[in-house]
Each structure stands twice: as C-alpha cells, then as structure tokens.
Amino acid sequence: MPIIVNVDVMLAKRKMSSGELAEKVGITQANLSILKTGKAKAVRFSTLSALCKALNCQPGDLLEYQPGDEDENDEQ
Amino acid sequence: MKKNSTKSLKWLTGAVIVLGLLALAIITVQSIGFFTGTPQKAVWIEGFKGMQVSIIILKLIGSITCFSLLLSFLFNSIKAQKSGVLFPRKNVGLLFGLAASSFITLLCSGNMHIVMGTRQIELGFTELFVPIIICIVALIYRNAVQVSEENSLTI
C-alpha cells in the first residue's frame, strides 16, 4: 500500500500510549495495530476525524503517500 | 435478520442431509443392482462394457462427492455466521469442486441409457448449464469474500 499511516510518529510527538489513543478514538487496540502496521485497507472519515481530534493534528500529519510502493492486491 | 438466515441455513442443511442420504441410498442400490440384477440388470454390450461400468461408478462417486461438498459448504456457512464472517474463503474452492463434480454426475445421469444397452452419448442443457451456473456463483462468491475481507480491514 503506498499510503503510510504515521500514527506512531504522532503518538511519540504527543507522548501518548496506544491504549490511551484507542480509548479516546473508540476503536480496539487490535484495530489500532492494524492501522499502525499498514494492514488496513481503508480508514473511515469518522475514525480519521476522531484520530485528528485525539492527537490534535491534521489528516495530512497522519497519512503520507509514498509512490512506487504498490500493493499486489490493488491490481486485482 | 442474521438469526433468521442462520435458522434458514440450518433447515436447509437438515433438508440436504435427509434428501441427500435418500438419493444416495437409491443411487447405491441402483448401481449395485446393475451388476447383481436386482432391481434391474444392466444390458452389457461387447466393447462398451468399460464405458458402461465407468458411467455407473462415476455417477455413484460424483453423487457422493456432490453431497459431501454441499454439506461442507452449508456447515462452513453456519460455522462462519456464528463467528461473524458472512463469506468464508474455503467455500470458494468447495463451489468450484461442486461445479466439477456436478458436471460429471449429471453427464453420467444423462447417459444412464447406455448402461441399458443404447449406444448413444447425450450432452443436454442441464449437464452444461448447471455446472456453469455454479461456476458463476463461485466467481461472485469469490468477489464477495474479497469485499468482506477488505471490509473487515476498514478501520
């Protein structure tokens, strides 16, 4: 997936734990882990806005596009 | 709605078990009967006997395979629904297997008259279209599995 989710970076900047973020956003730690490891296929706007609110940042701070890192599944 | 569909699946599985076992019993008795003469003996034709025996055996094996695959499909679906998955991935292979085995079974069923002495091979509408329809369902099911898996990875 060419989209990188920089939740880890923002968590470090805000000095917040994963558990605390998951609780604030209202998602499970397992789902937050899927998001952090780049296994997620899509992010709902509601989740994104909750993440931005909890981390006090913009969507652009959380998402990054890296060209040339195509996923094989995307071509199917 | 989910409760209703699980209930319907359970009823359908029950019906498949009863009807399938009944059909298998009849096919088995009929297949053995072709060799023993009860209820009906096959009319063996010289040079065609190999084909006649193959038709009897393939129909029996195909029917058992179809029944097993259909039961596995239904049990997988019930089990998956209980765990919150609508389309289990292993059912895709079962559907393709069902298409192949139903083609063989229907082809043999449609040509049972060869066992009774006729020298004419037939390939009818049912023999072709039922497996094709099952294949189409399998392809749609495969897409549904992919969409379902993607949906579960949407945060």
CSV table of C-alpha atoms in Angstrom, one decimal:
chain,number,residue,atom,x,y,z
A,1,MET,CA,0.0,0.0,0.0
A,2,PRO,CA,1.6,3.4,-1.0
A,3,ILE,CA,-0.3,5.1,1.8
A,4,ILE,CA,1.7,5.2,5.1
A,5,VAL,CA,-0.1,5.8,8.3
A,6,ASN,CA,2.1,7.8,10.7
A,7,VAL,CA,0.1,7.2,13.9
A,8,ASP,CA,3.3,6.0,15.6
A,9,VAL,CA,5.1,9.3,14.9
A,10,MET,CA,2.2,11.4,16.2
A,11,LEU,CA,1.9,9.2,19.3
A,12,ALA,CA,5.6,9.8,20.0
A,13,LYS,CA,5.2,13.5,19.4
A,14,ARG,CA,2.2,13.7,21.7
A,15,LYS,CA,3.8,11.3,24.2
A,16,MET,CA,0.6,9.3,24.2
A,17,SER,CA,0.3,5.5,24.5
A,18,SER,CA,-1.6,3.3,22.0
A,19,GLY,CA,-4.1,2.2,24.6
A,20,GLU,CA,-4.9,5.8,25.5
A,21,LEU,CA,-5.4,6.7,21.9
A,22,ALA,CA,-7.5,3.6,21.2
A,23,GLU,CA,-9.7,4.6,24.1
A,24,LYS,CA,-10.0,8.2,23.1
A,25,VAL,CA,-10.8,7.3,19.4
A,26,GLY,CA,-13.2,4.5,20.4
A,27,ILE,CA,-11.5,1.7,18.5
A,28,THR,CA,-10.0,-1.5,19.7
A,29,GLN,CA,-6.2,-1.9,20.3
A,30,ALA,CA,-6.3,-4.7,17.6
A,31,ASN,CA,-7.7,-2.3,15.0
A,32,LEU,CA,-5.2,0.4,16.0
A,33,SER,CA,-2.5,-2.1,15.5
A,34,ILE,CA,-3.8,-2.9,12.0
A,35,LEU,CA,-3.7,0.8,11.2
A,36,LYS,CA,-0.2,1.2,12.6
A,37,THR,CA,1.2,-1.8,10.7
A,38,GLY,CA,-0.2,-0.7,7.4
A,39,LYS,CA,-2.5,-3.7,7.1
A,40,ALA,CA,-5.7,-1.6,6.9
A,41,LYS,CA,-7.4,-1.4,3.5
A,42,ALA,CA,-9.4,1.8,4.3
A,43,VAL,CA,-10.0,4.4,7.0
A,44,ARG,CA,-13.4,5.8,7.7
A,45,PHE,CA,-13.7,9.6,7.8
A,46,SER,CA,-15.3,9.2,11.3
A,47,THR,CA,-12.2,7.3,12.5
A,48,LEU,CA,-9.8,9.8,10.8
A,49,SER,CA,-11.6,12.8,12.4
A,50,ALA,CA,-11.5,11.0,15.8
A,51,LEU,CA,-7.8,10.4,15.4
A,52,CYS,CA,-7.1,14.0,14.4
A,53,LYS,CA,-9.2,15.2,17.4
A,54,ALA,CA,-7.4,12.9,19.8
A,55,LEU,CA,-3.9,13.7,18.5
A,56,ASN,CA,-4.7,17.4,17.8
A,57,CYS,CA,-3.4,17.2,14.3
A,58,GLN,CA,-4.5,17.3,10.6
A,59,PRO,CA,-5.2,14.3,8.3
A,60,GLY,CA,-2.0,15.1,6.4
A,61,ASP,CA,0.0,14.6,9.6
A,62,LEU,CA,-1.3,11.1,9.8
A,63,LEU,CA,-1.3,10.0,6.2
A,64,GLU,CA,1.6,10.0,3.8
A,65,TYR,CA,1.8,8.9,0.1
A,66,GLN,CA,4.9,7.0,-1.0
A,67,PRO,CA,5.0,6.4,-4.7
A,68,GLY,CA,6.3,3.1,-6.1
A,69,ASP,CA,5.2,1.1,-3.1
A,70,GLU,CA,2.2,-0.6,-4.9
A,71,ASP,CA,0.3,-3.4,-3.3
A,72,GLU,CA,-0.2,-6.6,-5.4
A,73,ASN,CA,-3.8,-6.8,-4.2
A,74,ASP,CA,-4.6,-3.4,-5.6
A,75,GLU,CA,-4.1,-4.6,-9.2
A,76,GLN,CA,-6.6,-7.5,-8.8
B,1,MET,CA,-32.2,-10.9,10.1
B,2,LYS,CA,-28.9,-12.7,11.0
B,3,LYS,CA,-30.8,-15.1,13.3
B,4,ASN,CA,-33.3,-15.8,10.5
B,5,SER,CA,-30.6,-16.6,7.9
B,6,THR,CA,-28.8,-18.9,10.4
B,7,LYS,CA,-32.1,-20.7,11.1
B,8,SER,CA,-32.8,-21.0,7.3
B,9,LEU,CA,-29.3,-22.4,6.8
B,10,LYS,CA,-29.9,-25.0,9.5
B,11,TRP,CA,-33.2,-26.0,8.0
B,12,LEU,CA,-31.6,-26.2,4.5
B,13,THR,CA,-28.8,-28.3,5.9
B,14,GLY,CA,-31.3,-30.7,7.5
B,15,ALA,CA,-33.2,-31.0,4.2
B,16,VAL,CA,-30.0,-31.6,2.3
B,17,ILE,CA,-29.0,-34.4,4.8
B,18,VAL,CA,-32.4,-36.1,4.5
B,19,LEU,CA,-32.8,-35.8,0.7
B,20,GLY,CA,-29.1,-36.4,0.0
B,21,LEU,CA,-29.0,-39.6,2.1
B,22,LEU,CA,-32.2,-40.8,0.4
B,23,ALA,CA,-30.9,-40.1,-3.1
B,24,LEU,CA,-27.5,-41.7,-2.2
B,25,ALA,CA,-29.3,-44.8,-0.9
B,26,ILE,CA,-31.3,-45.1,-4.2
B,27,ILE,CA,-28.3,-44.5,-6.4
B,28,THR,CA,-26.2,-47.1,-4.4
B,29,VAL,CA,-28.9,-49.7,-4.7
B,30,GLN,CA,-29.4,-48.9,-8.4
B,31,SER,CA,-25.6,-49.1,-9.0
B,32,ILE,CA,-25.2,-52.4,-7.2
B,33,GLY,CA,-28.4,-53.7,-9.0
B,34,PHE,CA,-26.8,-53.2,-12.4
B,35,PHE,CA,-24.3,-55.9,-11.5
B,36,THR,CA,-26.4,-58.2,-9.5
B,37,GLY,CA,-29.7,-58.0,-11.4
B,38,THR,CA,-31.9,-56.6,-8.6
B,39,PRO,CA,-33.9,-54.4,-9.2
B,40,GLN,CA,-32.6,-54.0,-12.8
B,41,LYS,CA,-29.7,-55.6,-14.5
B,42,ALA,CA,-27.5,-53.7,-17.0
B,43,VAL,CA,-27.5,-54.8,-20.7
B,44,TRP,CA,-23.8,-55.3,-21.3
B,45,ILE,CA,-22.6,-54.5,-24.8
B,46,GLU,CA,-19.3,-56.0,-26.0
B,47,GLY,CA,-16.7,-53.3,-26.5
B,48,PHE,CA,-18.8,-50.8,-24.5
B,49,LYS,CA,-18.6,-52.6,-21.1
B,50,GLY,CA,-15.8,-50.5,-19.8
B,51,MET,CA,-17.7,-47.3,-20.6
B,52,GLN,CA,-20.9,-48.7,-19.0
B,53,VAL,CA,-19.1,-49.7,-15.8
B,54,SER,CA,-17.4,-46.2,-15.8
B,55,ILE,CA,-20.8,-44.5,-16.0
B,56,ILE,CA,-22.2,-46.5,-13.1
B,57,ILE,CA,-19.1,-45.9,-10.9
B,58,LEU,CA,-18.6,-42.2,-11.8
B,59,LYS,CA,-22.3,-41.5,-11.1
B,60,LEU,CA,-22.0,-43.0,-7.7
B,61,ILE,CA,-18.7,-41.3,-6.8
B,62,GLY,CA,-19.9,-38.0,-8.3
B,63,SER,CA,-23.1,-38.1,-6.2
B,64,ILE,CA,-21.2,-38.9,-3.0
B,65,THR,CA,-18.8,-36.0,-3.8
B,66,CYS,CA,-21.6,-33.5,-4.6
B,67,PHE,CA,-23.4,-34.5,-1.3
B,68,SER,CA,-20.2,-34.1,0.8
B,69,LEU,CA,-19.2,-30.8,-0.8
B,70,LEU,CA,-22.7,-29.4,-0.4
B,71,LEU,CA,-22.8,-30.4,3.2
B,72,SER,CA,-19.3,-29.0,3.9
B,73,PHE,CA,-20.4,-25.7,2.2
B,74,LEU,CA,-23.5,-25.5,4.5
B,75,PHE,CA,-21.6,-26.4,7.7
B,76,ASN,CA,-18.9,-23.9,6.8
B,77,SER,CA,-21.5,-21.2,6.3
B,78,ILE,CA,-23.3,-21.9,9.6
B,79,LYS,CA,-19.9,-22.0,11.5
B,80,ALA,CA,-18.8,-18.8,9.8
B,81,GLN,CA,-22.0,-16.9,10.5
B,82,LYS,CA,-21.7,-17.8,14.2
B,83,SER,CA,-18.2,-16.2,14.2
B,84,GLY,CA,-19.4,-13.1,12.4
B,85,VAL,CA,-18.0,-13.9,8.9
B,86,LEU,CA,-20.5,-13.9,6.1
B,87,PHE,CA,-18.4,-15.4,3.3
B,88,PRO,CA,-15.7,-17.9,4.4
B,89,ARG,CA,-12.8,-18.3,1.9
B,90,LYS,CA,-12.8,-22.1,1.9
B,91,ASN,CA,-16.3,-22.2,0.4
B,92,VAL,CA,-14.9,-20.8,-2.9
B,93,GLY,CA,-13.0,-24.0,-3.6
B,94,LEU,CA,-15.9,-26.1,-2.5
B,95,LEU,CA,-18.2,-24.3,-5.0
B,96,PHE,CA,-15.7,-24.9,-7.9
B,97,GLY,CA,-15.4,-28.6,-6.8
B,98,LEU,CA,-19.2,-28.8,-6.7
B,99,ALA,CA,-19.4,-27.4,-10.3
B,100,ALA,CA,-16.9,-30.1,-11.5
B,101,SER,CA,-18.5,-33.0,-9.6
B,102,SER,CA,-22.0,-31.9,-10.7
B,103,PHE,CA,-20.9,-31.9,-14.3
B,104,ILE,CA,-19.6,-35.5,-14.0
B,105,THR,CA,-22.7,-36.7,-12.1
B,106,LEU,CA,-25.1,-35.0,-14.5
B,107,LEU,CA,-23.3,-36.3,-17.5
B,108,CYS,CA,-23.4,-39.8,-16.2
B,109,SER,CA,-27.1,-39.5,-15.1
B,110,GLY,CA,-28.0,-38.2,-18.5
B,111,ASN,CA,-26.3,-41.2,-20.2
B,112,MET,CA,-27.6,-44.0,-18.0
B,113,HIS,CA,-29.5,-45.3,-21.0
B,114,ILE,CA,-26.1,-46.5,-22.3
B,115,VAL,CA,-26.0,-48.9,-19.3
B,116,MET,CA,-29.3,-50.3,-20.5
B,117,GLY,CA,-27.9,-51.0,-24.0
B,118,THR,CA,-28.3,-47.9,-26.0
B,119,ARG,CA,-25.2,-46.8,-28.0
B,120,GLN,CA,-25.8,-43.0,-28.0
B,121,ILE,CA,-23.9,-40.4,-25.9
B,122,GLU,CA,-26.0,-37.4,-25.0
B,123,LEU,CA,-25.0,-33.9,-23.7
B,124,GLY,CA,-28.0,-31.9,-22.8
B,125,PHE,CA,-28.8,-28.4,-21.5
B,126,THR,CA,-28.8,-29.4,-17.8
B,127,GLU,CA,-25.4,-31.1,-18.0
B,128,LEU,CA,-23.8,-28.0,-19.3
B,129,PHE,CA,-25.7,-25.1,-17.7
B,130,VAL,CA,-26.0,-26.3,-14.1
B,131,PRO,CA,-22.1,-26.5,-13.6
B,132,ILE,CA,-21.7,-23.2,-15.5
B,133,ILE,CA,-24.2,-21.5,-13.2
B,134,ILE,CA,-22.4,-23.0,-10.1
B,135,CYS,CA,-19.1,-21.6,-11.5
B,136,ILE,CA,-20.7,-18.2,-11.9
B,137,VAL,CA,-22.0,-18.3,-8.3
B,138,ALA,CA,-18.4,-19.4,-7.2
B,139,LEU,CA,-16.9,-16.4,-9.0
B,140,ILE,CA,-19.4,-14.0,-7.5
B,141,TYR,CA,-18.8,-15.7,-4.1
B,142,ARG,CA,-15.0,-15.2,-4.5
B,143,ASN,CA,-15.6,-11.4,-5.1
B,144,ALA,CA,-17.9,-11.3,-2.1
B,145,VAL,CA,-15.1,-13.0,0.0
B,146,GLN,CA,-12.6,-10.3,-1.1
B,147,VAL,CA,-15.0,-7.4,-0.4
B,148,SER,CA,-15.9,-9.0,3.0
B,149,GLU,CA,-12.2,-9.3,3.9
B,150,GLU,CA,-11.5,-5.7,2.8
B,151,ASN,CA,-14.4,-4.5,4.9
B,152,SER,CA,-13.1,-6.2,8.0
B,153,LEU,CA,-9.8,-4.3,7.4
B,154,THR,CA,-11.6,-1.0,7.3
B,155,ILE,CA,-10.9,0.9,10.5
